[in-house]
Short mmCIF file of C-alpha atoms in Angstrom, two decimals:
data_model
loop_
_atom_site.label_atom_id
_atom_site.label_comp_id
_atom_site.label_asym_id
_atom_site.label_seq_id
_atom_site.Cartn_x
_atom_site.Cartn_y
_atom_site.Cartn_z
CA MET A 3 14.84 15.73 22.95
CA GLU A 4 11.90 18.12 22.61
CA GLU A 5 9.18 15.62 21.83
CA ASP A 6 6.31 18.13 21.81
CA ILE A 7 8.02 20.37 19.26
CA ASP A 8 8.95 17.41 17.08
CA THR A 9 5.39 16.09 17.19
CA ARG A 10 3.95 19.39 15.98
CA LYS A 11 6.39 19.56 13.09
CA ILE A 12 5.71 16.00 12.13
CA ASN A 13 1.99 16.74 12.34
CA ASN A 14 2.46 19.50 9.75
CA SER A 15 4.31 17.06 7.51
CA PHE A 16 1.47 14.53 7.35
CA LEU A 17 2.72 12.24 10.10
CA ARG A 18 0.26 12.88 12.86
CA ASP A 19 0.45 12.06 16.51
CA HIS A 20 -2.42 9.93 17.82
CA SER A 21 -3.79 12.85 19.84
CA TYR A 22 -3.95 15.03 16.70
CA ALA A 23 -5.24 12.34 14.35
CA THR A 24 -8.62 12.40 12.67
CA GLU A 25 -10.26 9.72 10.57
CA ALA A 26 -8.92 11.41 7.42
CA ASP A 27 -5.32 11.00 8.64
CA ILE A 28 -5.41 7.19 8.78
CA ILE A 29 -3.06 5.70 6.19
CA SER A 30 -4.91 3.36 3.83
CA THR A 31 -2.16 2.21 1.42
CA VAL A 32 1.67 2.17 1.16
CA GLU A 33 3.70 1.46 -1.99
CA PHE A 34 7.36 1.72 -3.08
CA ASN A 35 8.10 2.53 -6.71
CA HIS A 36 10.10 0.10 -8.88
CA THR A 37 13.50 1.51 -7.84
CA GLY A 38 12.63 2.07 -4.19
CA GLU A 39 13.68 5.72 -4.42
CA LEU A 40 10.10 6.88 -3.86
CA LEU A 41 7.50 5.74 -1.36
CA ALA A 42 3.84 6.74 -1.71
CA THR A 43 1.15 6.65 0.95
CA GLY A 44 -2.56 7.31 0.60
CA ASP A 45 -4.95 8.14 3.42
CA LYS A 46 -8.66 8.21 4.16
CA GLY A 47 -8.73 11.93 3.41
CA GLY A 48 -7.93 11.30 -0.27
CA ARG A 49 -4.38 12.63 -0.02
CA VAL A 50 -1.25 11.10 -1.50
CA VAL A 51 2.08 11.82 0.20
CA ILE A 52 5.25 10.85 -1.68
CA PHE A 53 8.54 10.42 0.16
CA GLN A 54 11.91 10.52 -1.62
CA ARG A 55 15.07 8.81 -0.46
CA GLU A 56 17.89 11.22 0.29
CA GLN A 57 21.03 10.35 -1.67
CA GLU A 58 23.54 12.40 0.29
CA VAL A 59 24.07 13.55 3.84
CA CYS A 60 22.48 16.94 4.19
CA THR A 61 21.01 19.34 6.75
CA GLU A 62 17.37 20.29 6.40
CA GLU A 63 15.26 22.82 8.27
CA GLN A 64 12.17 20.66 7.90
CA ALA A 65 11.61 17.72 10.23
CA PRO A 66 11.31 14.37 8.49
CA ALA A 67 7.76 13.19 7.95
CA VAL A 68 8.42 9.57 8.82
CA VAL A 69 9.56 7.81 11.94
CA LEU A 70 12.92 6.35 11.04
CA GLY A 71 14.58 3.20 12.29
CA SER A 72 16.96 0.50 11.15
CA VAL A 73 17.03 -3.18 10.36
CA LEU A 74 19.82 -5.61 11.03
CA GLN A 75 19.71 -8.58 8.64
CA VAL A 76 16.16 -9.86 8.40
CA LEU A 77 15.07 -10.51 11.95
CA LYS A 78 16.73 -7.74 13.99
CA PHE A 79 15.32 -4.24 13.77
CA ASN A 80 16.42 -0.93 15.24
CA LEU A 81 13.94 1.29 16.96
CA PRO A 82 12.46 4.37 15.28
CA SER A 83 13.94 7.73 16.22
CA PHE A 84 12.97 11.38 15.84
CA GLN A 85 15.34 14.08 14.65
CA SER A 86 15.56 17.72 15.59
CA LYS A 87 15.22 20.32 12.83
CA ASN A 88 18.95 21.01 12.30
CA GLN A 89 20.16 17.44 12.74
CA VAL A 90 22.19 15.96 9.88
CA HIS A 91 20.32 13.32 7.88
CA ARG A 92 21.94 9.93 7.44
CA ARG A 93 22.25 8.55 3.95
CA GLY A 94 19.18 6.77 2.65
CA GLU A 95 16.46 8.41 4.72
CA TYR A 96 13.07 9.26 3.27
CA ASN A 97 11.65 12.78 3.39
CA VAL A 98 8.55 14.44 1.99
CA TYR A 99 8.84 14.96 -1.77
CA SER A 100 5.29 15.87 -2.79
CA THR A 101 1.82 16.02 -1.30
CA PHE A 102 -1.38 16.37 -3.28
CA GLN A 103 -5.12 15.80 -3.02
CA SER A 104 -5.87 12.82 -5.25
CA HIS A 105 -9.60 12.33 -4.66
CA GLU A 106 -12.42 14.44 -3.25
CA PRO A 107 -15.64 13.20 -1.64
CA GLU A 108 -18.45 12.85 -4.18
CA PHE A 109 -22.13 12.06 -4.14
CA ASP A 110 -23.96 9.70 -6.50
CA TYR A 111 -27.32 11.41 -6.89
CA LEU A 112 -28.87 8.53 -8.84
CA LYS A 113 -28.20 6.04 -6.05
CA SER A 114 -28.14 8.53 -3.15
CA LEU A 115 -24.75 7.23 -2.11
CA GLU A 116 -21.78 9.14 -0.79
CA ILE A 117 -18.47 8.17 -2.45
CA GLU A 118 -15.58 8.37 0.00
CA GLU A 119 -12.33 10.06 -0.92
CA LYS A 120 -10.29 7.32 0.79
CA ILE A 121 -7.37 6.04 -1.32
CA ASN A 122 -7.78 2.26 -1.58
CA LYS A 123 -4.67 1.45 -3.63
CA ILE A 124 -1.63 3.11 -5.22
CA ARG A 125 0.41 1.48 -8.00
CA TRP A 126 3.52 2.95 -9.63
CA LEU A 127 4.38 2.73 -13.30
CA PRO A 128 8.03 2.13 -14.28
CA GLN A 129 9.86 5.40 -14.87
CA GLN A 130 10.37 6.17 -18.58
CA ASN A 131 11.64 9.75 -18.37
CA ALA A 132 12.30 12.44 -15.78
CA ALA A 133 8.70 12.34 -14.54
CA TYR A 134 7.02 9.72 -12.35
CA PHE A 135 3.59 8.22 -12.95
CA LEU A 136 1.29 6.48 -10.49
CA LEU A 137 -2.26 5.16 -10.34
CA SER A 138 -4.47 5.93 -7.35
CA THR A 139 -8.02 4.81 -6.77
CA ASN A 140 -10.87 5.34 -4.36
CA ASP A 141 -14.06 3.23 -4.37
CA LYS A 142 -15.15 4.28 -7.87
CA THR A 143 -12.55 6.26 -9.81
CA VAL A 144 -8.96 5.48 -10.86
CA LYS A 145 -6.63 8.38 -11.68
CA LEU A 146 -3.26 8.46 -13.43
CA TRP A 147 -0.99 11.10 -11.90
CA LYS A 148 2.17 12.63 -13.30
CA VAL A 149 4.69 13.87 -10.72
CA SER A 150 7.38 16.09 -12.21
CA GLU A 151 9.98 18.64 -11.16
CA ARG A 152 10.34 22.21 -12.41
CA ASP A 153 13.37 24.39 -11.60
CA LYS A 154 13.16 26.91 -14.49
CA ARG A 155 10.53 29.40 -15.58
CA PRO A 156 10.12 31.19 -18.91
CA GLU A 157 10.48 34.98 -18.99
CA GLY A 158 10.34 37.63 -21.69
CA TYR A 159 6.99 36.97 -23.36
CA ASN A 160 5.91 39.35 -26.11
CA LEU A 161 2.17 39.40 -25.41
CA LYS A 162 2.39 39.25 -21.58
CA ASP A 163 4.14 41.43 -19.06
CA GLU A 164 6.24 40.08 -16.16
CA GLU A 165 3.15 39.67 -13.99
CA GLY A 166 1.29 37.65 -16.63
CA ARG A 167 -1.13 40.37 -17.76
CA LEU A 168 -1.84 40.73 -21.49
CA ARG A 169 -0.10 43.67 -23.16
CA ASP A 170 -1.68 46.02 -25.65
CA PRO A 171 -0.38 44.91 -29.10
CA ALA A 172 -0.10 48.59 -30.10
CA THR A 173 2.60 49.10 -27.47
CA ILE A 174 4.77 46.24 -28.72
CA THR A 175 7.58 47.69 -30.84
CA THR A 176 10.26 45.02 -30.55
CA LEU A 177 10.35 41.24 -30.73
CA ARG A 178 11.70 39.49 -27.65
CA VAL A 179 12.94 35.91 -27.42
CA PRO A 180 11.68 34.23 -24.21
CA VAL A 181 14.38 32.76 -21.98
CA LEU A 182 14.38 30.23 -19.13
CA ARG A 183 15.42 31.54 -15.73
CA PRO A 184 16.37 29.37 -12.71
CA MET A 185 13.80 29.13 -9.91
CA ASP A 186 13.32 27.21 -6.69
CA LEU A 187 12.61 23.55 -7.29
CA MET A 188 8.89 22.86 -7.54
CA VAL A 189 7.33 19.38 -7.58
CA GLU A 190 4.04 19.31 -9.45
CA ALA A 191 1.40 16.58 -9.46
CA THR A 192 -1.05 16.72 -12.34
CA PRO A 193 -3.84 14.26 -13.24
CA ARG A 194 -3.21 12.94 -16.76
CA ARG A 195 -6.09 10.45 -17.01
CA VAL A 196 -9.32 9.86 -15.08
CA PHE A 197 -10.87 6.41 -15.43
CA ALA A 198 -14.43 6.68 -14.10
CA ASN A 199 -17.94 5.23 -14.35
CA ALA A 200 -16.92 1.61 -14.89
CA HIS A 201 -17.56 0.05 -11.46
CA THR A 202 -20.92 -0.51 -9.82
CA TYR A 203 -19.28 -1.85 -6.67
CA HIS A 204 -16.30 -0.71 -4.62
CA ILE A 205 -12.85 -1.06 -6.20
CA ASN A 206 -10.57 -3.18 -4.02
CA SER A 207 -7.55 -3.71 -6.32
CA ILE A 208 -5.65 -2.19 -9.21
CA SER A 209 -2.71 -3.90 -10.93
CA VAL A 210 -0.42 -2.69 -13.72
CA ASN A 211 0.24 -5.23 -16.47
CA SER A 212 3.78 -6.23 -17.42
CA ASP A 213 3.18 -4.81 -20.91
CA TYR A 214 2.82 -1.36 -19.22
CA GLU A 215 0.08 -0.50 -21.69
CA THR A 216 -2.85 -1.86 -19.71
CA TYR A 217 -3.97 -2.29 -16.12
CA MET A 218 -6.91 -3.90 -14.39
CA SER A 219 -9.27 -2.72 -11.67
CA ALA A 220 -11.31 -5.13 -9.57
CA ASP A 221 -14.42 -4.60 -7.49
CA ASP A 222 -16.55 -7.07 -5.53
CA LEU A 223 -18.05 -8.78 -8.58
CA ARG A 224 -16.18 -7.64 -11.71
CA ILE A 225 -12.68 -7.10 -13.06
CA ASN A 226 -12.11 -4.57 -15.85
CA LEU A 227 -9.12 -4.21 -18.20
CA TRP A 228 -8.09 -0.68 -19.18
CA ASN A 229 -5.70 0.84 -21.68
CA PHE A 230 -3.78 3.79 -20.26
CA GLU A 231 -4.66 5.91 -23.30
CA ILE A 232 -8.42 5.23 -23.25
CA THR A 233 -10.48 6.60 -20.37
CA ASN A 234 -14.03 6.23 -21.66
CA GLN A 235 -13.99 2.48 -22.29
CA SER A 236 -12.84 -0.61 -20.42
CA PHE A 237 -13.07 -4.32 -21.17
CA ASN A 238 -14.80 -6.60 -18.69
CA ILE A 239 -12.66 -9.72 -18.21
CA VAL A 240 -14.32 -11.27 -15.11
CA ASP A 241 -17.95 -11.06 -14.07
CA ILE A 242 -19.18 -13.29 -11.24
CA LYS A 243 -22.44 -11.42 -10.64
CA PRO A 244 -25.33 -13.95 -10.65
CA ALA A 245 -28.58 -13.21 -12.45
CA ASN A 246 -30.31 -13.33 -9.08
CA MET A 247 -28.34 -11.54 -6.36
CA GLU A 248 -29.87 -13.83 -3.75
CA GLU A 249 -27.74 -16.60 -5.23
CA LEU A 250 -24.53 -14.67 -4.53
CA THR A 251 -22.15 -16.86 -2.51
CA GLU A 252 -18.78 -15.11 -2.83
CA VAL A 253 -17.14 -11.84 -3.83
CA ILE A 254 -13.79 -10.87 -5.32
CA THR A 255 -11.40 -9.63 -2.63
CA ALA A 256 -8.13 -8.98 -4.50
CA ALA A 257 -6.57 -9.32 -7.96
CA GLU A 258 -3.10 -9.03 -9.48
CA PHE A 259 -1.34 -9.47 -12.82
CA HIS A 260 1.54 -11.91 -13.24
CA PRO A 261 4.85 -9.98 -13.02
CA HIS A 262 6.16 -11.34 -16.36
CA HIS A 263 3.29 -12.83 -18.40
CA CYS A 264 0.91 -10.12 -19.56
CA ASN A 265 -1.89 -12.61 -20.29
CA THR A 266 -2.05 -14.14 -16.80
CA PHE A 267 -3.66 -12.84 -13.62
CA VAL A 268 -5.08 -14.16 -10.36
CA TYR A 269 -8.00 -13.12 -8.19
CA SER A 270 -9.03 -14.27 -4.74
CA SER A 271 -12.44 -14.67 -3.19
CA SER A 272 -14.20 -14.41 0.15
CA LYS A 273 -14.45 -18.21 0.18
CA GLY A 274 -10.69 -18.59 0.48
CA THR A 275 -10.13 -19.67 -3.13
CA ILE A 276 -7.73 -18.35 -5.77
CA ARG A 277 -8.36 -18.47 -9.51
CA LEU A 278 -5.63 -18.19 -12.12
CA CYS A 279 -6.91 -16.90 -15.46
CA ASP A 280 -5.38 -16.73 -18.94
CA MET A 281 -6.70 -14.02 -21.23
CA ARG A 282 -5.57 -15.98 -24.28
CA ALA A 283 -8.17 -18.67 -23.54
CA SER A 284 -11.26 -16.47 -23.90
CA ALA A 285 -12.31 -12.86 -23.89
CA LEU A 286 -14.35 -13.27 -20.69
CA CYS A 287 -12.27 -15.15 -18.13
CA ASP A 288 -15.17 -16.57 -16.13
CA ARG A 289 -13.63 -20.00 -16.64
CA HIS A 290 -10.38 -20.15 -14.73
CA THR A 291 -7.24 -21.95 -15.87
CA LYS A 292 -6.28 -23.06 -12.37
CA PHE A 293 -8.20 -23.20 -9.11
CA PHE A 294 -6.33 -23.12 -5.79
CA GLU A 295 -8.16 -24.24 -2.67
CA GLU A 296 -7.13 -25.97 0.53
CA PRO A 297 -9.55 -28.64 1.83
CA GLU A 298 -11.07 -27.59 5.14
CA ASP A 299 -10.29 -29.59 8.25
CA PRO A 300 -13.69 -30.69 9.65
CA SER A 301 -12.30 -30.63 13.19
CA ASN A 302 -11.65 -26.88 12.93
CA ARG A 303 -15.10 -26.05 11.54
CA SER A 304 -16.88 -23.29 13.45
CA PHE A 305 -19.32 -20.43 13.01
CA PHE A 306 -16.42 -18.16 12.03
CA SER A 307 -14.75 -20.53 9.55
CA GLU A 308 -16.09 -18.84 6.43
CA ILE A 309 -15.24 -15.35 7.69
CA ILE A 310 -11.64 -16.11 8.67
CA SER A 311 -10.99 -18.06 5.47
CA SER A 312 -11.76 -15.00 3.31
CA ILE A 313 -8.59 -13.89 1.52
CA SER A 314 -7.74 -10.23 2.09
CA ASP A 315 -4.65 -9.99 -0.14
CA VAL A 316 -2.97 -11.93 -2.95
CA LYS A 317 0.54 -11.29 -4.28
CA PHE A 318 2.66 -12.94 -6.96
CA SER A 319 6.29 -13.52 -6.00
CA HIS A 320 8.82 -11.45 -7.96
CA SER A 321 9.85 -14.63 -9.79
CA GLY A 322 6.24 -15.33 -10.78
CA ARG A 323 6.49 -18.93 -9.52
CA TYR A 324 4.53 -18.52 -6.28
CA ILE A 325 1.38 -16.85 -5.02
CA MET A 326 1.06 -15.55 -1.46
CA THR A 327 -2.34 -15.10 0.17
CA ARG A 328 -3.36 -13.63 3.50
CA ASP A 329 -6.49 -14.64 5.37
CA TYR A 330 -7.42 -13.56 8.89
CA LEU A 331 -5.15 -15.93 10.81
CA THR A 332 -2.55 -17.18 8.31
CA VAL A 333 -0.28 -16.41 5.37
CA LYS A 334 -0.08 -19.15 2.73
CA VAL A 335 2.36 -19.65 -0.14
CA TRP A 336 1.10 -21.54 -3.19
CA ASP A 337 3.12 -23.07 -6.02
CA LEU A 338 1.53 -22.35 -9.40
CA ASN A 339 2.07 -26.01 -10.26
CA MET A 340 0.16 -27.37 -7.26
CA GLU A 341 -3.47 -26.44 -6.82
CA ASN A 342 -4.73 -28.75 -4.07
CA ARG A 343 -2.89 -27.24 -1.09
CA PRO A 344 -0.35 -24.53 -0.21
CA ILE A 345 3.29 -25.48 0.06
CA GLU A 346 3.78 -23.25 3.11
CA THR A 347 1.42 -22.02 5.83
CA TYR A 348 2.47 -19.48 8.47
CA GLN A 349 0.40 -18.73 11.58
CA VAL A 350 0.26 -14.97 12.04
CA HIS A 351 -1.66 -14.73 15.32
CA ASP A 352 -3.10 -18.13 16.12
CA TYR A 353 -3.54 -17.03 19.73
CA LEU A 354 -6.59 -15.06 18.55
CA ARG A 355 -8.48 -18.23 17.64
CA SER A 356 -10.03 -18.29 21.11
CA LYS A 357 -10.99 -14.61 20.80
CA LEU A 358 -12.97 -14.85 17.56
CA CYS A 359 -16.29 -14.24 19.28
CA SER A 360 -15.24 -10.88 20.74
CA LEU A 361 -13.41 -9.99 17.49
CA TYR A 362 -16.66 -10.64 15.65
CA GLU A 363 -18.59 -8.39 18.01
CA ASN A 364 -16.19 -5.47 17.57
CA ASP A 365 -15.93 -6.08 13.78
CA CYS A 366 -12.16 -6.64 13.91
CA ILE A 367 -12.67 -10.08 12.35
CA PHE A 368 -13.42 -8.25 9.08
CA ASP A 369 -10.08 -6.39 9.03
CA LYS A 370 -8.19 -6.81 5.75
CA PHE A 371 -4.47 -7.37 6.32
CA GLU A 372 -1.99 -7.10 3.45
CA CYS A 373 1.16 -9.17 2.91
CA VAL A 374 4.42 -8.48 1.05
CA TRP A 375 7.51 -10.31 -0.25
CA ASN A 376 11.05 -9.09 0.17
CA GLY A 377 13.07 -8.49 -3.00
CA SER A 378 14.39 -12.06 -3.21
CA ASP A 379 11.09 -13.77 -2.23
CA SER A 380 12.85 -15.37 0.76
CA VAL A 381 11.04 -13.45 3.51
CA ILE A 382 7.39 -12.45 3.84
CA MET A 383 5.86 -9.82 6.07
CA THR A 384 2.35 -9.06 7.26
CA GLY A 385 0.66 -7.07 10.01
CA SER A 386 -1.22 -7.86 13.19
CA TYR A 387 -2.79 -6.09 16.17
CA ASN A 388 -1.20 -4.00 18.93
CA ASN A 389 0.99 -2.43 16.20
CA PHE A 390 2.75 -5.78 15.80
CA PHE A 391 4.01 -7.01 12.46
CA ARG A 392 5.26 -10.49 11.63
CA MET A 393 8.16 -11.65 9.45
CA PHE A 394 8.74 -15.20 8.25
CA ASP A 395 12.01 -16.45 6.76
CA ARG A 396 11.10 -19.13 4.21
CA ASN A 397 14.57 -20.69 4.19
CA THR A 398 15.32 -20.99 7.90
CA LYS A 399 11.63 -21.22 8.95
CA ARG A 400 12.33 -18.64 11.63
CA ASP A 401 9.72 -16.03 12.44
CA VAL A 402 9.65 -12.92 14.58
CA THR A 403 7.09 -10.49 15.97
CA LEU A 404 8.12 -6.82 16.01
CA GLU A 405 6.36 -3.68 17.17
CA ALA A 406 6.10 -0.29 15.49
CA SER A 407 5.32 2.32 18.13
CA ARG A 408 6.60 5.64 19.41
CA GLU A 409 6.50 4.60 23.03
CA ASN A 410 9.49 2.27 22.75
CA SER A 411 11.52 4.37 20.31
CA LYS A 412 15.13 5.16 21.16
CA PRO A 413 17.68 6.36 18.60
CA ARG A 414 19.45 3.46 16.88
CA ALA A 415 18.53 0.89 19.53
CA ILE A 416 17.77 -2.67 18.48
CA LEU A 417 14.08 -3.33 18.07
CA LYS A 418 13.49 -6.30 20.32
CA PRO A 419 11.23 -9.20 19.30
CA ARG A 420 7.87 -9.30 21.09
CA LYS A 421 6.08 -12.38 22.36
CA VAL A 422 2.42 -12.90 23.20
CA CYS A 423 1.55 -14.99 26.26
CA VAL A 424 -1.59 -17.09 25.81
CA GLY A 425 -1.97 -18.53 29.30
CA GLY A 426 -0.14 -19.47 32.46
CA LYS A 427 2.72 -17.41 33.86
CA ARG A 428 3.70 -14.38 31.84
CA ARG A 429 7.37 -13.56 31.52
CA LYS A 430 8.73 -10.06 31.91
CA ASP A 431 9.17 -9.40 28.18
CA GLU A 432 5.86 -10.99 27.14
CA ILE A 433 2.48 -9.37 26.62
CA SER A 434 -0.76 -11.09 27.52
CA VAL A 435 -3.21 -11.80 24.74
CA ASP A 436 -5.88 -10.08 26.88
CA SER A 437 -3.77 -6.89 26.90
CA LEU A 438 -3.59 -6.52 23.10
CA ASP A 439 -4.97 -3.26 21.74
CA PHE A 440 -7.17 -4.15 18.76
CA SER A 441 -7.58 -0.50 17.78
CA LYS A 442 -3.86 -0.42 16.93
CA LYS A 443 -3.46 -2.53 13.83
CA ILE A 444 -0.96 -2.75 10.98
CA LEU A 445 -2.95 -3.44 7.83
CA HIS A 446 -0.60 -1.95 5.23
CA THR A 447 3.09 -2.70 4.70
CA ALA A 448 5.61 -2.41 1.86
CA TRP A 449 9.10 -3.78 1.17
CA HIS A 450 11.80 -2.05 -0.87
CA PRO A 451 12.24 -3.94 -4.19
CA SER A 452 15.96 -4.59 -3.73
CA GLU A 453 17.03 -3.67 -0.18
CA ASN A 454 16.07 -4.53 3.39
CA ILE A 455 13.98 -1.41 3.85
CA ILE A 456 10.37 -1.74 4.95
CA ALA A 457 7.51 0.70 5.42
CA VAL A 458 4.86 0.00 8.03
CA ALA A 459 1.64 2.02 8.38
CA ALA A 460 0.37 2.04 11.96
CA THR A 461 -2.94 3.91 11.86
CA ASN A 462 -1.84 7.52 11.16
CA ASN A 463 1.92 6.96 11.58
CA LEU A 464 4.35 5.73 8.94
CA TYR A 465 7.42 3.87 10.17
CA ILE A 466 10.42 3.10 7.94
CA PHE A 467 13.00 0.55 9.07
CA GLN A 468 16.22 -0.07 7.20
CA ASP A 469 19.56 -1.88 7.38
CA LYS A 470 21.66 -0.93 10.35
CA VAL A 471 23.66 2.25 9.74
CA ASN A 472 27.18 1.83 11.07
#
């Protein structure tokens, strides 16, 4: 296997080897569309790369732009594998479909602030016709993109020649009927709406409503409701900014609409609380309908308690019955009918509790990990350090730690569970907690809506694992 050649090709296809990577190459969001046929990634360079699932076995000259692997059931994964340029693709693999620049760096001259091009979130809209639509946002501006295919071009214009130049009307003696001629397939991405100038602070979340007519965008202190057809006006539905900023005690960290009820949404805070709001109750939802908070154990109180209790992600289950939240050390599942404590708590990397001081010094304690449900809400997944990601089966209460890395990749081999040794004698297959690489972290993951296919972003590499291919 010619690894150097493969790496260069993959580098050209927006999967970059660590030695080639720049800050702009780091993946900042991953999202499947509603059917799972498309997978979008955004990076710190403002680019969006869309991968499409291959439906048939085919041979392609272009190397795949993702590191592919397999999954067996829920807790056994195959290792990622590279493919040479003429190798036959197996059914169901994802390859580059479209790449476009979504956001450019800007400068706010009034505030003397540079606005990064980094893509914070991507959200797909359900497909209504042959085209696809998605929302992408950086810190300040949300854009609605249309991604469409074109395999025909018009020819035979009366006022233009074949090269597109205008013809002299005096030379036109006959009337021609334009015709459509076949052409090579072209995938075009065009911005259909730009929703700007509505956020003073950095946008951390966008969520499409179940009515598919509106969506919301949330920043540190406010949540705005938008209509897809109106770009110059939004409706403020949450505002927690105090009159005196010195009295500020918490910020909004994430927000999401209910998957079925268009009037209901949740948002989480840096204090570890979740608020459920109903837009039918009042125009401004400063007064929540439900308030979810777990009482703090006084015995675990420390200097870092407030930092590690901050919620970095909140997700409704597909059924709409549960809410999942991720803080620094745990994933919690809440029942909408029980506000005083979570019904399930999963320790993601409790072995880091003794390392909080050093994690604070290197700023890793402020990392924002995401969490995702599988299609049936029975398994949850979230990331960790050292390119580890964790999966928890809610029914069997089993959990597993897996690693996404090139170093241990062999074609179609089983991805072995990893274990972290806290102290004492370390076994052969264990890794010491002191040996963990905190620069390698999995913050962003996604799960196919109906199949056991997951996407894991490890810095500048995208790994896709799927059901074992026999």
